[in-house]
mmCIF file of C-alpha atoms in Angstrom:
data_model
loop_
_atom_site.group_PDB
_atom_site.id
_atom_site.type_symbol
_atom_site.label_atom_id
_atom_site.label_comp_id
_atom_site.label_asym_id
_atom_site.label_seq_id
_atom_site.Cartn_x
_atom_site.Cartn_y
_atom_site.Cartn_z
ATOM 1 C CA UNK Y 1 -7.907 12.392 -62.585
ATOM 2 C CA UNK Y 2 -4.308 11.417 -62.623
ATOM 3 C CA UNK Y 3 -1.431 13.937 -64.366
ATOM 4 C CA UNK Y 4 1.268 12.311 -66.789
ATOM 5 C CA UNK Y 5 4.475 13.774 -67.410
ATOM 6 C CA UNK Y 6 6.521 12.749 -70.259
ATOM 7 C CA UNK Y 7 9.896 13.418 -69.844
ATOM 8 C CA UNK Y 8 12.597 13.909 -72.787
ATOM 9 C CA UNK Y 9 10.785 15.299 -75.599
ATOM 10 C CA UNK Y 10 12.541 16.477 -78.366
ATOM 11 C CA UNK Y 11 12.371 19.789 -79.903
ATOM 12 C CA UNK Y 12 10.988 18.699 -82.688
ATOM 13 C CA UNK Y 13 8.571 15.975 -81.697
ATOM 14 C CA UNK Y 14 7.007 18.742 -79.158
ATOM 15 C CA UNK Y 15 6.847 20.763 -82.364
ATOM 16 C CA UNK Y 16 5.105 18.437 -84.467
ATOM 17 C CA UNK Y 17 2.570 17.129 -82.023
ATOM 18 C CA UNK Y 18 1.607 21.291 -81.454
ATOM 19 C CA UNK Y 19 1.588 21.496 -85.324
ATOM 20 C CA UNK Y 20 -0.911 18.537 -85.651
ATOM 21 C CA UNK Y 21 -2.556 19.561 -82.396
ATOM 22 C CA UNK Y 22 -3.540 22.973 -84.163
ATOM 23 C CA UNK Y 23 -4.635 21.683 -87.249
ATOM 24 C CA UNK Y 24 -7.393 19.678 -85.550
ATOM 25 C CA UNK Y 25 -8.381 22.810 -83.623
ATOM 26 C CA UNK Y 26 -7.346 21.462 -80.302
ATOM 27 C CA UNK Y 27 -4.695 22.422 -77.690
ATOM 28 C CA UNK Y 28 -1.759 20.309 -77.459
ATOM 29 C CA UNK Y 29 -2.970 18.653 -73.975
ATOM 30 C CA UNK Y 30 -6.164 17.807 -75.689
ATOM 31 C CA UNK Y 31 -4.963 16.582 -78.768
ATOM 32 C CA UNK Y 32 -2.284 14.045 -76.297
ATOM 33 C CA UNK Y 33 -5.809 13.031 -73.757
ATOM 34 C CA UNK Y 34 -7.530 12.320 -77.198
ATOM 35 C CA UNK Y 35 -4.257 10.456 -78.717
ATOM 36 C CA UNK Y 36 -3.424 8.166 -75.278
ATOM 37 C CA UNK Y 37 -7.471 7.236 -74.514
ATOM 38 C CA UNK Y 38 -7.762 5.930 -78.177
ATOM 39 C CA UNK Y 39 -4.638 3.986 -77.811
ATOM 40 C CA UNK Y 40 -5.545 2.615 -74.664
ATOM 41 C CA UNK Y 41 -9.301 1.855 -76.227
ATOM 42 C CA UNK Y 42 -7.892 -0.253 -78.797
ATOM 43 C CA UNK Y 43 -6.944 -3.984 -78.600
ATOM 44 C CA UNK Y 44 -3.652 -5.228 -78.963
ATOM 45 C CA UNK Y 45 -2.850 -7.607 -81.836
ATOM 46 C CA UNK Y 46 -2.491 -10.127 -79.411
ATOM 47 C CA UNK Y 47 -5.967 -9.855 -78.309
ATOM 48 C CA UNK Y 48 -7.249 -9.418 -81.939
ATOM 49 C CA UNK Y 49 -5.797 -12.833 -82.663
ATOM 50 C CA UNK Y 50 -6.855 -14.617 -79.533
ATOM 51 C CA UNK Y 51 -10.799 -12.631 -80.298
ATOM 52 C CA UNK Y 52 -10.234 -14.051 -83.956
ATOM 53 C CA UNK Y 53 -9.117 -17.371 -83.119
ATOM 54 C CA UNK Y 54 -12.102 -17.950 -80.403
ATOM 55 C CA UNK Y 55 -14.991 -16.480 -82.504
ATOM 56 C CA UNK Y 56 -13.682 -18.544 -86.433
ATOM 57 C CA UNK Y 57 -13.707 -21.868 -84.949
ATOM 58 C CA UNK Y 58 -15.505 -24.622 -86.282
ATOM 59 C CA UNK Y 59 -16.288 -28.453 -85.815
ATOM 60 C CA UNK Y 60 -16.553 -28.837 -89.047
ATOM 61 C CA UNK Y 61 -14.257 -31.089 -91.126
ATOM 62 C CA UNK Y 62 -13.164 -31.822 -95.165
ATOM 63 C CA UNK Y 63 -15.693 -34.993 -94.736
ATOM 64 C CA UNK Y 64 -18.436 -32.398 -93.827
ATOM 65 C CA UNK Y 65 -18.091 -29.806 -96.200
ATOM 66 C CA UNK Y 66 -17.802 -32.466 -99.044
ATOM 67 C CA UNK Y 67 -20.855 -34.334 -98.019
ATOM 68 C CA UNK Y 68 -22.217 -30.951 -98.295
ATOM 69 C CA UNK Y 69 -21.156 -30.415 -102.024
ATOM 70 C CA UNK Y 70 -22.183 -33.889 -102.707
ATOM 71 C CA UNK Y 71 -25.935 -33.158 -101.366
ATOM 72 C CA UNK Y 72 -26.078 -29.678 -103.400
ATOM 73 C CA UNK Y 73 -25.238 -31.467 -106.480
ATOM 74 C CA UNK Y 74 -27.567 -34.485 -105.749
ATOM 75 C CA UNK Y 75 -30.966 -31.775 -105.864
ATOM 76 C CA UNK Y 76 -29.744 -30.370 -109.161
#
């Protein structure tokens, strides 16, 4: 596995992340491994869009969807 410094913390970030760190029962590097592997799990909003705009399209048109209502009210 590969080590990752971060440089240029602040006082009080450093405080805050130990502070939230504790409260879920974890040590600070844990809490940061668990906190950067969930961020790098999840998709951009980029790819959200792109995953959204491939898997909501459809061939079908106003013409369609009217013939459609037309049909259901014709079996009434």
């Amino acid at each position: 596995m590969t080590a990752i410094t971060i440089r240029d913390v602040s006082d009080s970030t450093l405080a805050a992340l130990k502070v939230k760190a504790a409260q879920s029962g974890r040590s600070l590097q844990a809490y940061l491994l668990d906190l950067v592997t969930r961020e790098a799990r999840t998709p951009s909003l980029a790819d959200m869009m792109a995953r959204l705009d491939r898997e909501t399209q459809s061939d079908v048109d106003t013409s369609d969807i009217l013939a459609a209502i037309d049909e259901g009210r014709e079996r009434r």
